[in-house]
XYZ file of C-alpha atoms in Angstrom:
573
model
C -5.788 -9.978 -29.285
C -9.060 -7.701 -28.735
C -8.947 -4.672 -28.819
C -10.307 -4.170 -25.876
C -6.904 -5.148 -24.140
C -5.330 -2.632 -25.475
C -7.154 -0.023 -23.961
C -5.091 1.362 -20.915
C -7.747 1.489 -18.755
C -8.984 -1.765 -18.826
C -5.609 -3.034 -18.398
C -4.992 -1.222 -15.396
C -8.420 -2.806 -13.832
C -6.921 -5.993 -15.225
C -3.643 -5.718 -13.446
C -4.980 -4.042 -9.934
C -7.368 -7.394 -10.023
C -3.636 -9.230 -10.386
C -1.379 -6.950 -7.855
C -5.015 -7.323 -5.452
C -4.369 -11.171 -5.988
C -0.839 -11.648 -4.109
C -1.528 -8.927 -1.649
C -4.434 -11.622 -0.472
C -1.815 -14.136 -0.694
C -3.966 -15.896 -3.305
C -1.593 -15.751 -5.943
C 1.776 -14.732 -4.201
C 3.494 -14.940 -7.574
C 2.342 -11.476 -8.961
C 4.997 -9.246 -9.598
C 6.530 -12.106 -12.069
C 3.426 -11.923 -13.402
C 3.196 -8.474 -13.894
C 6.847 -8.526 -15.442
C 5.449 -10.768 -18.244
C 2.689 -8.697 -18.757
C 4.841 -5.838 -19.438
C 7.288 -7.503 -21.956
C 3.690 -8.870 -23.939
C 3.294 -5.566 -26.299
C 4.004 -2.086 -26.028
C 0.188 -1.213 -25.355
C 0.953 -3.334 -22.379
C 3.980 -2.030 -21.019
C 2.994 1.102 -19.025
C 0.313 0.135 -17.108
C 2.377 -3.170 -16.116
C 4.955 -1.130 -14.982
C 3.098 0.871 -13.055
C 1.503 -1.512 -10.825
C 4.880 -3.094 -10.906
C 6.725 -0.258 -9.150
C 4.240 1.153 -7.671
C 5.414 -0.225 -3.707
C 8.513 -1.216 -2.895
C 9.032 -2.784 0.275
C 12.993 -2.116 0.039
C 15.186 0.172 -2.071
C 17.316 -2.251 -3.575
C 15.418 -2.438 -6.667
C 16.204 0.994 -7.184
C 20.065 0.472 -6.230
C 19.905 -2.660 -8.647
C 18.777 -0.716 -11.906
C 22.651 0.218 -12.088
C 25.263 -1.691 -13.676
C 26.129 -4.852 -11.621
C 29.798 -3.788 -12.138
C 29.101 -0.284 -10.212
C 27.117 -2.142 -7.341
C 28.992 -4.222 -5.006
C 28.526 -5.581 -1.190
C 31.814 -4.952 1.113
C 34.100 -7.735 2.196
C 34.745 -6.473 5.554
C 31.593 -6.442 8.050
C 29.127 -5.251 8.723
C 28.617 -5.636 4.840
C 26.859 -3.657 3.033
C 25.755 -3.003 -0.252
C 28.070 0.554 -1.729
C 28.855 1.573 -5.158
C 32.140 0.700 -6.684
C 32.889 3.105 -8.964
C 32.035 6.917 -9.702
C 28.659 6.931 -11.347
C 28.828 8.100 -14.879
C 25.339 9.850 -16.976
C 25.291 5.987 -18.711
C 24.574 4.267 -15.832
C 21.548 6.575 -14.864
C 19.841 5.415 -17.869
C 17.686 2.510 -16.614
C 16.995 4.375 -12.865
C 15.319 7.715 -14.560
C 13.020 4.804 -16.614
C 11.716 3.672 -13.825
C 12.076 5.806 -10.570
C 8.928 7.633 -11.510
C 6.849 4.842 -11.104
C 7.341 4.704 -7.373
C 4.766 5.687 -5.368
C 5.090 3.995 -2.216
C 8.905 3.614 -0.856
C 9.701 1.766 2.755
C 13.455 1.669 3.747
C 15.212 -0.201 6.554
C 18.393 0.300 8.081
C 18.813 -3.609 8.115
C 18.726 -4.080 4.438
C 22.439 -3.456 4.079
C 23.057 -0.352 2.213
C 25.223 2.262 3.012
C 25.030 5.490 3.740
C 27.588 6.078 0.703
C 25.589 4.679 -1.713
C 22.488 6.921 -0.652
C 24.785 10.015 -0.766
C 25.456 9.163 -4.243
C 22.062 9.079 -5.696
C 21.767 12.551 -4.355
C 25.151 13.879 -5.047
C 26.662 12.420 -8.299
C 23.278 12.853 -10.470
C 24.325 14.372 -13.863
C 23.129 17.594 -14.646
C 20.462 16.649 -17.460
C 18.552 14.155 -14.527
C 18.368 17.430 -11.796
C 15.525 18.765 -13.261
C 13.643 16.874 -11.234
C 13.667 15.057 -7.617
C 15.178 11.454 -7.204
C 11.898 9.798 -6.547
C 9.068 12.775 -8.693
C 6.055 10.826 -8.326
C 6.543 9.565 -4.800
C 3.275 9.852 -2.284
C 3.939 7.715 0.748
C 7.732 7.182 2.268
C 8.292 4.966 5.613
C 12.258 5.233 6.853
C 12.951 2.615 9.633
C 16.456 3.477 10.620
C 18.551 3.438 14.111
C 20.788 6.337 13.044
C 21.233 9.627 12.938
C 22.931 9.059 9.562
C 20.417 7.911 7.905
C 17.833 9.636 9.200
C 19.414 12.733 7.484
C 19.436 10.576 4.223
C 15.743 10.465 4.544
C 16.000 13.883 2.810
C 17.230 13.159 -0.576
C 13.776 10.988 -1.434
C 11.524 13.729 -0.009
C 9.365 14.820 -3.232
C 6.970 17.854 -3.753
C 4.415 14.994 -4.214
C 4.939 13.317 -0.792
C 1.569 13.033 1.131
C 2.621 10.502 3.657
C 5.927 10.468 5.699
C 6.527 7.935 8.630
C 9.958 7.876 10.498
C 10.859 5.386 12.902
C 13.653 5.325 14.721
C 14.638 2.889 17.527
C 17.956 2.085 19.732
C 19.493 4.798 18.647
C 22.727 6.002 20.129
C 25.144 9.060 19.982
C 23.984 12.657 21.495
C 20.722 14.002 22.001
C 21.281 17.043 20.748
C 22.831 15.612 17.743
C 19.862 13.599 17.176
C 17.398 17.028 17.666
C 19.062 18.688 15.021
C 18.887 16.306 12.420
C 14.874 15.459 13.123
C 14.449 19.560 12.946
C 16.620 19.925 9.588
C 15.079 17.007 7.976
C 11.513 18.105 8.804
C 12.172 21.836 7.852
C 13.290 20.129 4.816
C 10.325 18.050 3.965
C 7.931 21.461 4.789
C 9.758 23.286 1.964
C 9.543 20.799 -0.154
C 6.712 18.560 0.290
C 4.209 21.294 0.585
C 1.033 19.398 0.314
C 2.142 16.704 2.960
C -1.265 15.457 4.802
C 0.310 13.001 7.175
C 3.059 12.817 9.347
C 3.735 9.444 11.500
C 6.735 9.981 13.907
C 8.081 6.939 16.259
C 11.402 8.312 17.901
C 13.276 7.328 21.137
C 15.195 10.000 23.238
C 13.773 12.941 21.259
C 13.525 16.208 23.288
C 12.378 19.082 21.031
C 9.813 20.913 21.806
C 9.074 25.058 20.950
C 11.414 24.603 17.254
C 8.712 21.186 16.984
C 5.829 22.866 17.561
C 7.079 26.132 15.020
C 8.003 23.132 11.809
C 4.751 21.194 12.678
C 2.501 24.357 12.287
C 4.661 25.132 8.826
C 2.691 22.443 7.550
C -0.209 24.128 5.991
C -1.801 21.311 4.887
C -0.893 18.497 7.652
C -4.277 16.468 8.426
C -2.952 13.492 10.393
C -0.216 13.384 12.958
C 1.040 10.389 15.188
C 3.956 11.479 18.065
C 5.105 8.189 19.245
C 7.712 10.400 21.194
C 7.199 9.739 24.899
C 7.053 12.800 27.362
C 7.673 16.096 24.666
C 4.435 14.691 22.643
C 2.587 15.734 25.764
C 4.016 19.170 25.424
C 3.932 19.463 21.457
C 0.215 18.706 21.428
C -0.806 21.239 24.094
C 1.367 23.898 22.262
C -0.098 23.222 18.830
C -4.021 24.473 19.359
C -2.955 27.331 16.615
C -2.808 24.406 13.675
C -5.366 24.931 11.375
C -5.619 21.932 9.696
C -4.638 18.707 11.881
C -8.060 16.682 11.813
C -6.696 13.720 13.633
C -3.898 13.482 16.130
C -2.075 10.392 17.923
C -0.403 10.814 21.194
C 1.805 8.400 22.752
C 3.082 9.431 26.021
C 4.133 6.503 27.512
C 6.931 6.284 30.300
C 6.099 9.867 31.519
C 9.219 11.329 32.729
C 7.507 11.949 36.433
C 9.960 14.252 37.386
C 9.218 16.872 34.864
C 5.091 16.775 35.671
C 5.474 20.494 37.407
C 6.273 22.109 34.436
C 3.319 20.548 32.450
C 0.534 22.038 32.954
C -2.594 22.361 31.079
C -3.216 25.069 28.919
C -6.847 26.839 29.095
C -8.873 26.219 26.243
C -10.281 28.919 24.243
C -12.534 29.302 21.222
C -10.856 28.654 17.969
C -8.563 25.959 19.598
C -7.800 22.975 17.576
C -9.843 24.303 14.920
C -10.167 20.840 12.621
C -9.806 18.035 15.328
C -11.934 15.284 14.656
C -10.503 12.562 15.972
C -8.271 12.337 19.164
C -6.149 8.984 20.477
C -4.105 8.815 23.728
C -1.549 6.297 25.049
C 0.282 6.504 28.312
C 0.535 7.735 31.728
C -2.589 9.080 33.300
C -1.589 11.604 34.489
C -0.522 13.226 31.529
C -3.400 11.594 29.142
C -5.673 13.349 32.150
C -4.042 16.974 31.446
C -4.114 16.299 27.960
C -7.665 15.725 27.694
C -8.075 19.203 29.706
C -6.283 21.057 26.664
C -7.764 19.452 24.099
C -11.566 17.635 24.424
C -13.043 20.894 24.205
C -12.552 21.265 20.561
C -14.786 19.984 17.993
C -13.493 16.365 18.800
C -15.982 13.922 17.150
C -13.697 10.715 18.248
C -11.882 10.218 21.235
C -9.913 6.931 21.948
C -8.201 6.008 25.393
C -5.503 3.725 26.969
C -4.231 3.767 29.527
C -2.618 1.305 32.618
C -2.043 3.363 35.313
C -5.109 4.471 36.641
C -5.215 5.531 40.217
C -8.307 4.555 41.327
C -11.776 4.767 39.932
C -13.134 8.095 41.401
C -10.575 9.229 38.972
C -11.899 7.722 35.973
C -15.355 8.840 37.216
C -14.508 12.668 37.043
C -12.842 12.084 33.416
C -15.552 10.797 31.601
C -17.533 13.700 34.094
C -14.797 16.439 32.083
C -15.354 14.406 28.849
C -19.187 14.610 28.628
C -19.287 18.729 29.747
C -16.656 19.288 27.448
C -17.653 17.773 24.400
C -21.367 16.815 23.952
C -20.855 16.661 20.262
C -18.798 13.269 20.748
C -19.583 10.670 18.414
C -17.260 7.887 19.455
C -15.713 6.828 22.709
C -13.288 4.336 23.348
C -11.681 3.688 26.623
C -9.255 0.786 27.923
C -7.592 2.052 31.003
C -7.129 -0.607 34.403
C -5.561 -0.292 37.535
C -2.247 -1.993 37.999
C -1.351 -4.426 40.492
C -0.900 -2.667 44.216
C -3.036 0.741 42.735
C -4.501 2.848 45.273
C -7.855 0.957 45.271
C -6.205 -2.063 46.651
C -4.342 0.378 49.438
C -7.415 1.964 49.998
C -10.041 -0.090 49.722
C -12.225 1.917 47.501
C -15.019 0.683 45.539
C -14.112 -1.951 43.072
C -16.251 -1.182 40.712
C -17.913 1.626 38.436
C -21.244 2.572 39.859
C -24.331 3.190 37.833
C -23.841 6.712 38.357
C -20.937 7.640 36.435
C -21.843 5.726 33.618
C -25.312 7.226 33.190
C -23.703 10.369 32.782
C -22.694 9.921 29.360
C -26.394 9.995 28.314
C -25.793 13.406 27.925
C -23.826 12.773 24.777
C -27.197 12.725 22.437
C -24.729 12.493 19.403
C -22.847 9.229 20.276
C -22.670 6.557 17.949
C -20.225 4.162 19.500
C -19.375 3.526 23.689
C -16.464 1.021 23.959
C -15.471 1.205 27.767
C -13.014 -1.498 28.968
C -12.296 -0.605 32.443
C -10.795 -4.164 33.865
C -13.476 -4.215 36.916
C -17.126 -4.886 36.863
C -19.532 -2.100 36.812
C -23.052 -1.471 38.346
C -25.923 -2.011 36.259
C -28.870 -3.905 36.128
C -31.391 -4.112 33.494
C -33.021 -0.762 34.026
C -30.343 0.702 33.795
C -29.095 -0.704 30.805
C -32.565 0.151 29.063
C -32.144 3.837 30.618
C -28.586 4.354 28.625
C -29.467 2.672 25.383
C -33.109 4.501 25.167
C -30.910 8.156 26.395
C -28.384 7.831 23.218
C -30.915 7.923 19.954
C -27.963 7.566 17.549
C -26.144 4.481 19.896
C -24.887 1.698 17.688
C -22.240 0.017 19.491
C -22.450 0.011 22.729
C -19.472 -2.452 24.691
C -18.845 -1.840 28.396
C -16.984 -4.378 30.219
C -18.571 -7.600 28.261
C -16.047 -9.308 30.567
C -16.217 -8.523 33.931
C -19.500 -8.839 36.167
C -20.025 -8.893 39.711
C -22.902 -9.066 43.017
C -23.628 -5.647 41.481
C -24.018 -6.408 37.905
C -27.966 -7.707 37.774
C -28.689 -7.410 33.605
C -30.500 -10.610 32.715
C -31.317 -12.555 29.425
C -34.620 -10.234 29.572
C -32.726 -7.025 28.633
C -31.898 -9.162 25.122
C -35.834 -9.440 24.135
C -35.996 -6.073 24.989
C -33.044 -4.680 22.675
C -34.477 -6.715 19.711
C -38.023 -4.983 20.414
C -36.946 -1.590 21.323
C -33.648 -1.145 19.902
C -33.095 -2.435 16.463
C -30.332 -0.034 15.449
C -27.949 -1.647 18.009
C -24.982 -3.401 15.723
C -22.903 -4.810 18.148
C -23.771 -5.359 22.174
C -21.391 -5.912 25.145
C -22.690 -5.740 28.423
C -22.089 -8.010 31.847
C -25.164 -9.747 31.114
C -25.425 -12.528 33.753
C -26.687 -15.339 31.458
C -27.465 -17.924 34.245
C -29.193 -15.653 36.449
C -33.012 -16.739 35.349
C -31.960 -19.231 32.729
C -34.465 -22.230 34.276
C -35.900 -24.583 32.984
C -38.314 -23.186 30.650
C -37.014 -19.977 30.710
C -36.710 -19.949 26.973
C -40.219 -21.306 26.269
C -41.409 -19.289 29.144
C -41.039 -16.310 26.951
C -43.821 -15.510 24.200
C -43.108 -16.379 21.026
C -41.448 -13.268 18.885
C -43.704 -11.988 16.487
C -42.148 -11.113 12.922
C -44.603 -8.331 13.113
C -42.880 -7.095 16.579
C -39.479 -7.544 14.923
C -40.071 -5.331 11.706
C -37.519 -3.918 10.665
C -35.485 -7.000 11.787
C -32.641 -6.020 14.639
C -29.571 -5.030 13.265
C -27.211 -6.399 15.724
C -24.723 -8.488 14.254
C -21.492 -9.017 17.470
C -22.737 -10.109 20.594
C -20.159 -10.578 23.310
C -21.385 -12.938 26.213
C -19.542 -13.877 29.319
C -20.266 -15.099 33.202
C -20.795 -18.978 34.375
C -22.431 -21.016 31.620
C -26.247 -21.498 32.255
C -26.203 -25.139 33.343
C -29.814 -26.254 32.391
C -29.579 -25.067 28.985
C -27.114 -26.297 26.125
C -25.377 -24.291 24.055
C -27.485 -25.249 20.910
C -30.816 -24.213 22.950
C -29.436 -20.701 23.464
C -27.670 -20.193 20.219
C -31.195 -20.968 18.639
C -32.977 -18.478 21.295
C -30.645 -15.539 20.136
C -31.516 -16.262 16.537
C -34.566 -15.781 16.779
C -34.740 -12.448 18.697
C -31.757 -11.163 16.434
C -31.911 -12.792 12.624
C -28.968 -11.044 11.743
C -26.530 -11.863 14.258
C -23.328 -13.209 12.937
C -20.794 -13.269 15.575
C -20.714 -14.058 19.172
C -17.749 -13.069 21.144
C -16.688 -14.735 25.132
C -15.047 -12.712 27.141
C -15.518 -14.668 30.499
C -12.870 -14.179 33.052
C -14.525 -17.374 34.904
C -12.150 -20.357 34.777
C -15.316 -22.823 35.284
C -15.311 -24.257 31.264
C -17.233 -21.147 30.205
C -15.054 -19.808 28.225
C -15.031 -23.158 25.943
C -18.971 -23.390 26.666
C -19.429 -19.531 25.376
C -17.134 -20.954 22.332
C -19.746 -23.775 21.675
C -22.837 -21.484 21.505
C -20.592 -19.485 18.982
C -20.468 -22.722 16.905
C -24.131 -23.640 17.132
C -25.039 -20.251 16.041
C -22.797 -20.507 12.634
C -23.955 -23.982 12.395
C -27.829 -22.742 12.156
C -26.872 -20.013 9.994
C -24.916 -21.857 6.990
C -24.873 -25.517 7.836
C -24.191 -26.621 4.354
C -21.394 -24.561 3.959
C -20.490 -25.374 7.380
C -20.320 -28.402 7.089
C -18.661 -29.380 3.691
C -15.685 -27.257 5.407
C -15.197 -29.672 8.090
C -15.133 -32.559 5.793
C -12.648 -31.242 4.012
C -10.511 -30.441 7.328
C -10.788 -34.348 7.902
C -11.108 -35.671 4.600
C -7.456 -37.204 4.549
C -7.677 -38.943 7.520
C -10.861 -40.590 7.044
C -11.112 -43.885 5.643
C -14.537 -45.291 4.009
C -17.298 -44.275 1.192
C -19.686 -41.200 1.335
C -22.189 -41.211 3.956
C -24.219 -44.010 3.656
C -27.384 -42.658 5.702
C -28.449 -39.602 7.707
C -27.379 -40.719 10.992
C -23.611 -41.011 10.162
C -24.056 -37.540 8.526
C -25.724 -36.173 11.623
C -22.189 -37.749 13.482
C -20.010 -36.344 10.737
C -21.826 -32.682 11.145
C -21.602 -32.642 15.227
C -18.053 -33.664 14.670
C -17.244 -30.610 12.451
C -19.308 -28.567 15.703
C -16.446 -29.990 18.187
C -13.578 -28.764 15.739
C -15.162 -25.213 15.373
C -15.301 -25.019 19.200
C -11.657 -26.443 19.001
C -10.672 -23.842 16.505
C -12.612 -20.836 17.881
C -10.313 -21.970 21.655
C -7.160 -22.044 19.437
C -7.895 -18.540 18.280
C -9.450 -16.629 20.872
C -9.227 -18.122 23.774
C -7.012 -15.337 25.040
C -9.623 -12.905 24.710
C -11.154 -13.960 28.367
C -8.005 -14.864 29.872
């Protein structure tokens, strides 16, 4: 053996390349792998293990280091997996070997075990294996249960090294205030003892706790991310937690709103100092609440802000959002929005504009520091191509810019002239979504019409990379003529996305100019991969001349097209 391999180092690259290997599903036979390489040598063995214990997906592993005779499943259902006997300092042996090798821990209800056999591991310990916690080394910990028995078991694998805690608990019964009290003692728990935990993920049905919430989440000192998945209190929690000094990203979902508690929520008034770290902000739910939300907490230093939301009122009330959004934050670096109206909303009672007007959209110029727009409203919007020119020119750091690729109307006048003018004028775009009506002065000619594109006018070369197209399919042009047309305006272009909501074949025609433009960029590799996707059913020698290749090669274009339908076809549906 060199002796290179038996520096620890080098093995651990060695076996991350191995562990990296199944996790791709490449080589899903790792962890036996791993087990061999730790029974090799002794200069082998700890770096093996580690990798080797290092996530478990279920805690039977650890239940399974005891003796088979102390571990037994019950007879009687629902059957689950319990200890026999009293555990004695012998059998202990094997689990203090190899418990501190966990890092990452996920447990689930389902698996089996009962809540006996996770009492012992905390209670019948001997006293020489105390000195330190059950699990010492432990960083991330996700418990799935539907309990409020286990969910107090969560305790006993809490670690002062815990970073990461995620609880999820679904369809649970039993009373609510029962249920309160064990997600406020387990918490106050983990914040004595987990000290240094950064994020906390929390997915819980029929939870109402509120003030005593708010008082344990601001206990952690060092808490950077938090998720509420909680339904109406996380609407409450986060407007009563704008003392926190560190939370630098924060997840709301406040879906089902309970409507009839909306007069006692009301926003609080934002002052300086509010939200001190926020960075990043994402809401789910009811509008009403994600509206009051956003009143309490866009004004701090928000750099991301991410929307969604399906019950919109009507569009004069997404108007005066993003109004609030762009006075309130003009350092905003990101925006994403996905809200819609649902079926009978006040627009269709009303008759209100069905659409987004120029107007409010142009507001967001104001936001000098945005880097990425993503707006999917689920109705057309008004712009044509000056416009269009007008936002992209106003935002000097714009990358992404996306606003309902999908939906276009009477109103919606950006033509195929707007793309020679993004890869003159605005090389930094990397990805570009806007109702551009493709047929609208797509002649014939109209490609050849335009002058040829200098190299010299396309130095530096456009950086956009995702186009998304959408509208009727241009009818005098194919789908090879255009994919070759946005090649050459955009060199680097790699992916082109249809989102047509027109049920005229555009959808599968927007899926062929996707194919074309693959085709032109790797054709070799392109093509040996549809050979191979037909090989076994085709009888014959290799191609004998060029024109059966040329058949062979627009063959393999039909099953992209095929395959790129399969795949995304619900994307414009």
């Amino acid at each position: 053996m060199h002796n290179a391999l038996l520096v620890s180092e080098i093995l651990s690259v060695i076996f991350h390349h191995v562990q990296n290997l199944d996790q791709n599903k490449v080589f899903p036979t790792s962890k036996r792998t791993l087990s061999c390489c730790a029974r090799t040598c002794k200069a082998w063995t700890e770096p093996a293990l580690e990798l080797l214990w290092e996530r478990l997906n279920s805690i039977m592993p650890l239940l399974q280091l005891f003796s088979e005779s102390r571990l037994i499943i019950g007879s009687r259902p629902p059957k689950t997996w319990k200890f026999k006997h009293y555990l004695r300092p012998g059998d202990w042996k094997s689990f203090s070997r190899y418990s501190p090798f966990v890092r990452h821990l996920t447990f689930r209800e389902d698996e089996g075990v009962a809540c006996s056999a996770l009492v012992a591991l905390a209670v019948q310990r001997p006293a020489q294996y105390r000195t330190s916690h059950l699990l010492p080394n432990l960083v991330f910990l996700n418990w799935i249960i539907s309990s409020s028995d286990y969910l107090a078991l969560c305790a006993i694998m809490v670690s002062p090294s815990l970073t990461s805690l995620t609880l999820t608990m679904k369809g649970a019964g039993g009373l609510l205030t029962e249920k309160n009290d064990v997600i406020g003692g387990l918490l106050c728990t983990t914040a004595n003892i987990a000290q240094g935990l950064k994020e906390l993920h929390l997915d819980i049905e029929g939870f109402w706790l509120v003030k005593d919430m708010v008082d344990i989440l601001i206990s952690f000192h060092e808490l950077e991310v938090l998720t509420l998945e909680v339904g109406s209190p996380g609407a409450f929690i986060a407007r009563d937690l704008k003392a926190h000094p560190t939370i630098r990203k924060l997840k709301l979902n406040i879906q089902d709103f309970n409507k009839s508690i909306t007069h006692k929520f009301k926003p609080l008034t934002y002052h300086e100092g509010d939200y001190p770290a926020l960075e990043e902000l994402t809401i789910v739910g009811d509008w009403y609440a994600t509206n009051l939300t956003l009143r309490s907490i866009v004004p701090a230093p928000t750099r991301t802000l991410t929307v969604c939301s399906f019950s919109l009122p009507n569009l004069r009330r997404f108007a005066i959002c993003l109004e609030m959004i762009v006075e309130a934050s003009p350092r905003l670096e990101v925006l994403q929005m996905a809200v819609c109206i649902p079926e009978g909303g006040e627009d269709q009672v009303f008759r209100w504009p069905n659409y987004i007007s120029s107007s409010a959209l142009l507001s967001l110029t104001a936001l000098k520091q945005l880097v990425e727009l993503s707006l999917d409203i689920g109705v057309p919007v008004e712009l044509d191509d000056e416009d269009a020119i007008y936002l992209i020119s106003s935002l000097p750091k714009l990358r992404v810019c996306v606003i309902c690729p999908g939906f276009w109307c009477e109103r919606s006048r950006i033509t195929p002239s707007f793309l020679g003018w993004v890869a003159r004028n605005a090389k930094r775009i990397t990805s570009l979504g806007l109702p551009i009506y493709m047929d609208l002065f797509w002649q014939p000619g109209f490609i050849s019409s335009f002058s040829p594109v200098e190299s010299s006018q396309l130095a530096p070369v456009p950086a956009l990379q995702t186009l998304y197209l959408s509208g009727p399919m241009p009818l005098l042009s194919t789908a090879d003529e255009i994919a070759a047309y946005l090649l050459s305006l955009f060199p680097a272009l790699e992916t082109i996305h249809s989102t047509s909501t027109v049920y005229d074949g555009s959808l599968f025609f927007w899926y062929e100019v996707a194919a074309a433009l693959e085709r032109r960029r790797e054709p070799m590799s392109e093509s040996s991969e549809y050979f191979d996707c037909v090989e076994d059913e085709v009888d014959g020698d290799v191609f004998g001349d060029e024109d059966e290749e040329g058949e062979w090669m627009r063959l393999g274009a039909d099953l992209k097209a095929e395959e790129w339908i399969r795949n995304w076809g619900r994307l414009g549906v």
